[in-house]
Amino acid sequence: HDHFVQRPAEPLVPLTATETAELLGLARFGEVRVPNPAYLAVLEWAQGETVPVEALEVSDEQYSQLFGDHISYLELVGRTLRERRLTRAPPAAKSADDYALRWEGSVARGGGSQRFLAARTEAIGSAARRLANRFGRVAIVVDRERFDAVVGILRSAS
């Protein structure tokens, strides 16, 4: 919010080589902006409507803890090699949606990566449930790659 919402110019967003490669591949399907304009639109709308917005994603510290808990050294090496391979040869895809899912699936193939993603997704789902318990009715915006899993977690809680 502090850096992007209602600013006359967007600040430069530094990206890693892997993020740049992912976005270049995604650009085959249309314009790509960082951060995703959907998140900015939600923040601007909420500000105008005085609707509270809360992050459901884990904090950087929690992310690091989850990553360390689930990603072994060998898994990290595998992830790094898969990311490098993807930067040279992005996944073939029929749509932007397909591309995003294939990219994530390619990086997170290992068992530790799957457990890490499950723990991260469970944390997002739990945060959404706590928010819903507090406010009754809420809307959440979730990365496409995590959408199906978060919906599954929310449905299982019903």
mmCIF file of C-alpha atoms in Angstrom:
data_model
loop_
_atom_site.group_PDB
_atom_site.id
_atom_site.type_symbol
_atom_site.label_atom_id
_atom_site.label_comp_id
_atom_site.label_asym_id
_atom_site.label_seq_id
_atom_site.Cartn_x
_atom_site.Cartn_y
_atom_site.Cartn_z
ATOM 1 C CA HIS A 1 0.000 0.000 0.000
ATOM 2 C CA ASP A 2 2.718 2.470 0.977
ATOM 3 C CA HIS A 3 4.673 2.038 -2.236
ATOM 4 C CA PHE A 4 2.113 1.413 -4.978
ATOM 5 C CA VAL A 5 -1.428 2.570 -4.203
ATOM 6 C CA GLN A 6 -2.403 5.939 -5.669
ATOM 7 C CA ARG A 7 1.151 6.884 -6.590
ATOM 8 C CA PRO A 8 1.841 9.058 -9.657
ATOM 9 C CA ALA A 9 4.575 6.663 -10.788
ATOM 10 C CA GLU A 10 5.288 3.069 -9.952
ATOM 11 C CA PRO A 11 8.597 2.450 -8.212
ATOM 12 C CA LEU A 12 11.140 0.127 -9.756
ATOM 13 C CA VAL A 13 10.617 -3.399 -8.449
ATOM 14 C CA PRO A 14 13.825 -5.439 -8.279
ATOM 15 C CA LEU A 15 13.291 -9.018 -9.431
ATOM 16 C CA THR A 16 15.451 -12.095 -9.196
ATOM 17 C CA ALA A 17 16.601 -13.770 -12.408
ATOM 18 C CA THR A 18 14.042 -16.519 -11.844
ATOM 19 C CA GLU A 19 11.189 -14.027 -11.305
ATOM 20 C CA THR A 20 12.236 -12.159 -14.453
ATOM 21 C CA ALA A 21 12.264 -15.386 -16.468
ATOM 22 C CA GLU A 22 8.834 -16.367 -15.134
ATOM 23 C CA LEU A 23 7.373 -12.978 -16.032
ATOM 24 C CA LEU A 24 8.946 -12.965 -19.496
ATOM 25 C CA GLY A 25 7.361 -16.338 -20.191
ATOM 26 C CA LEU A 26 4.031 -15.122 -18.850
ATOM 27 C CA ALA A 27 4.240 -12.029 -21.075
ATOM 28 C CA ARG A 28 3.590 -14.286 -24.092
ATOM 29 C CA PHE A 29 -0.049 -14.171 -22.996
ATOM 30 C CA GLY A 30 -0.373 -10.415 -22.472
ATOM 31 C CA GLU A 31 0.835 -7.507 -20.383
ATOM 32 C CA VAL A 32 2.482 -8.376 -17.082
ATOM 33 C CA ARG A 33 2.811 -5.917 -14.217
ATOM 34 C CA VAL A 34 4.525 -6.217 -10.862
ATOM 35 C CA PRO A 35 2.918 -6.185 -8.424
ATOM 36 C CA ASN A 36 -0.191 -7.780 -9.825
ATOM 37 C CA PRO A 37 -2.737 -5.020 -10.604
ATOM 38 C CA ALA A 38 -5.478 -7.080 -8.957
ATOM 39 C CA TYR A 39 -3.869 -6.571 -5.564
ATOM 40 C CA LEU A 40 -3.523 -2.844 -6.112
ATOM 41 C CA ALA A 41 -7.144 -2.569 -7.264
ATOM 42 C CA VAL A 42 -8.340 -4.368 -4.135
ATOM 43 C CA LEU A 43 -6.332 -2.017 -1.919
ATOM 44 C CA GLU A 44 -7.589 1.095 -3.730
ATOM 45 C CA TRP A 45 -11.200 -0.101 -3.635
ATOM 46 C CA ALA A 46 -10.991 -0.986 0.056
ATOM 47 C CA GLN A 47 -9.466 2.379 0.891
ATOM 48 C CA GLY A 48 -12.273 4.179 -0.933
ATOM 49 C CA GLU A 49 -14.944 2.078 0.768
ATOM 50 C CA THR A 50 -13.221 2.134 4.177
ATOM 51 C CA VAL A 51 -13.148 -1.661 4.185
ATOM 52 C CA PRO A 52 -10.355 -3.232 6.246
ATOM 53 C CA VAL A 53 -7.721 -5.242 4.391
ATOM 54 C CA GLU A 54 -5.566 -7.823 6.102
ATOM 55 C CA ALA A 55 -2.747 -9.949 4.763
ATOM 56 C CA LEU A 56 -3.338 -13.680 4.928
ATOM 57 C CA GLU A 57 0.065 -14.689 3.592
ATOM 58 C CA VAL A 58 2.627 -15.694 6.166
ATOM 59 C CA SER A 59 5.177 -13.076 7.244
ATOM 60 C CA ASP A 60 8.728 -13.194 5.896
ATOM 61 C CA GLU A 61 9.841 -14.683 9.207
ATOM 62 C CA GLN A 62 7.128 -17.363 9.128
ATOM 63 C CA TYR A 63 7.916 -18.102 5.469
ATOM 64 C CA SER A 64 11.588 -18.591 6.330
ATOM 65 C CA GLN A 65 10.671 -20.854 9.233
ATOM 66 C CA LEU A 66 8.335 -22.980 7.095
ATOM 67 C CA PHE A 67 10.919 -23.143 4.322
ATOM 68 C CA GLY A 68 13.629 -24.252 6.752
ATOM 69 C CA ASP A 69 11.312 -26.807 8.348
ATOM 70 C CA HIS A 70 10.448 -28.484 5.039
ATOM 71 C CA ILE A 71 13.217 -27.849 2.509
ATOM 72 C CA SER A 72 16.320 -29.966 3.056
ATOM 73 C CA TYR A 73 19.663 -29.145 1.488
ATOM 74 C CA LEU A 74 19.107 -31.730 -1.255
ATOM 75 C CA GLU A 75 15.618 -30.349 -1.905
ATOM 76 C CA LEU A 76 17.062 -26.849 -2.113
ATOM 77 C CA VAL A 77 19.621 -27.976 -4.677
ATOM 78 C CA GLY A 78 16.850 -29.646 -6.691
ATOM 79 C CA ARG A 79 14.663 -26.538 -6.545
ATOM 80 C CA THR A 80 17.573 -24.350 -7.625
ATOM 81 C CA LEU A 81 18.353 -26.616 -10.573
ATOM 82 C CA ARG A 82 14.683 -26.714 -11.595
ATOM 83 C CA GLU A 83 14.468 -22.911 -11.382
ATOM 84 C CA ARG A 84 17.582 -22.522 -13.542
ATOM 85 C CA ARG A 85 16.186 -24.989 -16.062
ATOM 86 C CA LEU A 86 12.938 -23.016 -16.175
ATOM 87 C CA THR A 87 14.796 -19.762 -16.865
ATOM 88 C CA ARG A 88 16.279 -21.383 -19.989
ATOM 89 C CA ALA A 89 13.179 -23.305 -21.044
ATOM 90 C CA PRO A 90 9.885 -22.024 -19.600
ATOM 91 C CA PRO A 91 7.010 -24.496 -19.556
ATOM 92 C CA ALA A 92 4.887 -24.843 -22.670
ATOM 93 C CA ALA A 93 1.389 -23.657 -21.872
ATOM 94 C CA LYS A 94 -1.882 -22.860 -23.622
ATOM 95 C CA SER A 95 -2.836 -19.919 -21.388
ATOM 96 C CA ALA A 96 -1.503 -17.643 -18.674
ATOM 97 C CA ASP A 97 -3.380 -19.720 -16.102
ATOM 98 C CA ASP A 98 -1.839 -22.941 -17.399
ATOM 99 C CA TYR A 99 1.598 -21.290 -17.459
ATOM 100 C CA ALA A 100 1.388 -20.149 -13.813
ATOM 101 C CA LEU A 101 0.328 -23.606 -12.655
ATOM 102 C CA ARG A 102 2.994 -25.394 -14.715
ATOM 103 C CA TRP A 103 5.737 -23.033 -13.493
ATOM 104 C CA GLU A 104 4.830 -23.608 -9.846
ATOM 105 C CA GLY A 105 4.466 -27.339 -10.419
ATOM 106 C CA SER A 106 7.893 -27.525 -12.035
ATOM 107 C CA VAL A 107 9.663 -25.781 -9.161
ATOM 108 C CA ALA A 108 7.774 -27.546 -6.372
ATOM 109 C CA ARG A 109 8.010 -31.156 -7.563
ATOM 110 C CA GLY A 110 9.977 -32.493 -4.596
ATOM 111 C CA GLY A 111 8.394 -33.926 -1.464
ATOM 112 C CA GLY A 112 9.818 -31.229 0.789
ATOM 113 C CA SER A 113 8.532 -28.531 -1.554
ATOM 114 C CA GLN A 114 5.091 -30.123 -1.530
ATOM 115 C CA ARG A 115 5.074 -30.225 2.277
ATOM 116 C CA PHE A 116 6.266 -26.607 2.392
ATOM 117 C CA LEU A 117 3.468 -25.506 0.037
ATOM 118 C CA ALA A 118 0.897 -27.483 2.040
ATOM 119 C CA ALA A 119 2.018 -25.811 5.285
ATOM 120 C CA ARG A 120 2.006 -22.364 3.668
ATOM 121 C CA THR A 121 -1.420 -22.958 2.166
ATOM 122 C CA GLU A 122 -2.772 -24.246 5.479
ATOM 123 C CA ALA A 123 -1.506 -21.058 7.153
ATOM 124 C CA ILE A 124 -3.328 -18.950 4.547
ATOM 125 C CA GLY A 125 -6.508 -20.992 4.999
ATOM 126 C CA SER A 126 -6.294 -20.716 8.777
ATOM 127 C CA ALA A 127 -5.818 -16.960 8.547
ATOM 128 C CA ALA A 128 -8.871 -16.735 6.262
ATOM 129 C CA ARG A 129 -10.963 -18.760 8.721
ATOM 130 C CA ARG A 130 -9.884 -16.513 11.639
ATOM 131 C CA LEU A 131 -10.808 -13.454 9.583
ATOM 132 C CA ALA A 132 -14.206 -14.934 8.715
ATOM 133 C CA ASN A 133 -14.826 -15.762 12.375
ATOM 134 C CA ARG A 134 -14.093 -12.145 13.275
ATOM 135 C CA PHE A 135 -16.115 -10.465 10.532
ATOM 136 C CA GLY A 136 -18.621 -13.087 9.426
ATOM 137 C CA ARG A 137 -18.408 -12.455 5.717
ATOM 138 C CA VAL A 138 -15.098 -11.819 3.956
ATOM 139 C CA ALA A 139 -13.553 -11.880 0.511
ATOM 140 C CA ILE A 140 -10.046 -13.135 -0.071
ATOM 141 C CA VAL A 141 -7.620 -12.695 -2.951
ATOM 142 C CA VAL A 142 -5.238 -15.597 -3.443
ATOM 143 C CA ASP A 143 -2.417 -16.278 -5.910
ATOM 144 C CA ARG A 144 -3.641 -18.496 -8.738
ATOM 145 C CA GLU A 145 -1.119 -21.168 -7.858
ATOM 146 C CA ARG A 146 -2.616 -21.551 -4.374
ATOM 147 C CA PHE A 147 -6.264 -20.931 -5.200
ATOM 148 C CA ASP A 148 -7.495 -24.537 -5.537
ATOM 149 C CA ALA A 149 -5.688 -25.658 -2.385
ATOM 150 C CA VAL A 150 -6.970 -22.710 -0.329
ATOM 151 C CA VAL A 151 -10.531 -23.332 -1.554
ATOM 152 C CA GLY A 152 -10.132 -26.986 -0.511
ATOM 153 C CA ILE A 153 -8.990 -25.971 2.966
ATOM 154 C CA LEU A 154 -11.868 -23.526 3.356
ATOM 155 C CA ARG A 155 -14.419 -26.101 2.169
ATOM 156 C CA SER A 156 -13.071 -28.746 4.539
ATOM 157 C CA ALA A 157 -13.573 -26.355 7.461
ATOM 158 C CA SER A 158 -17.276 -25.935 6.649
#
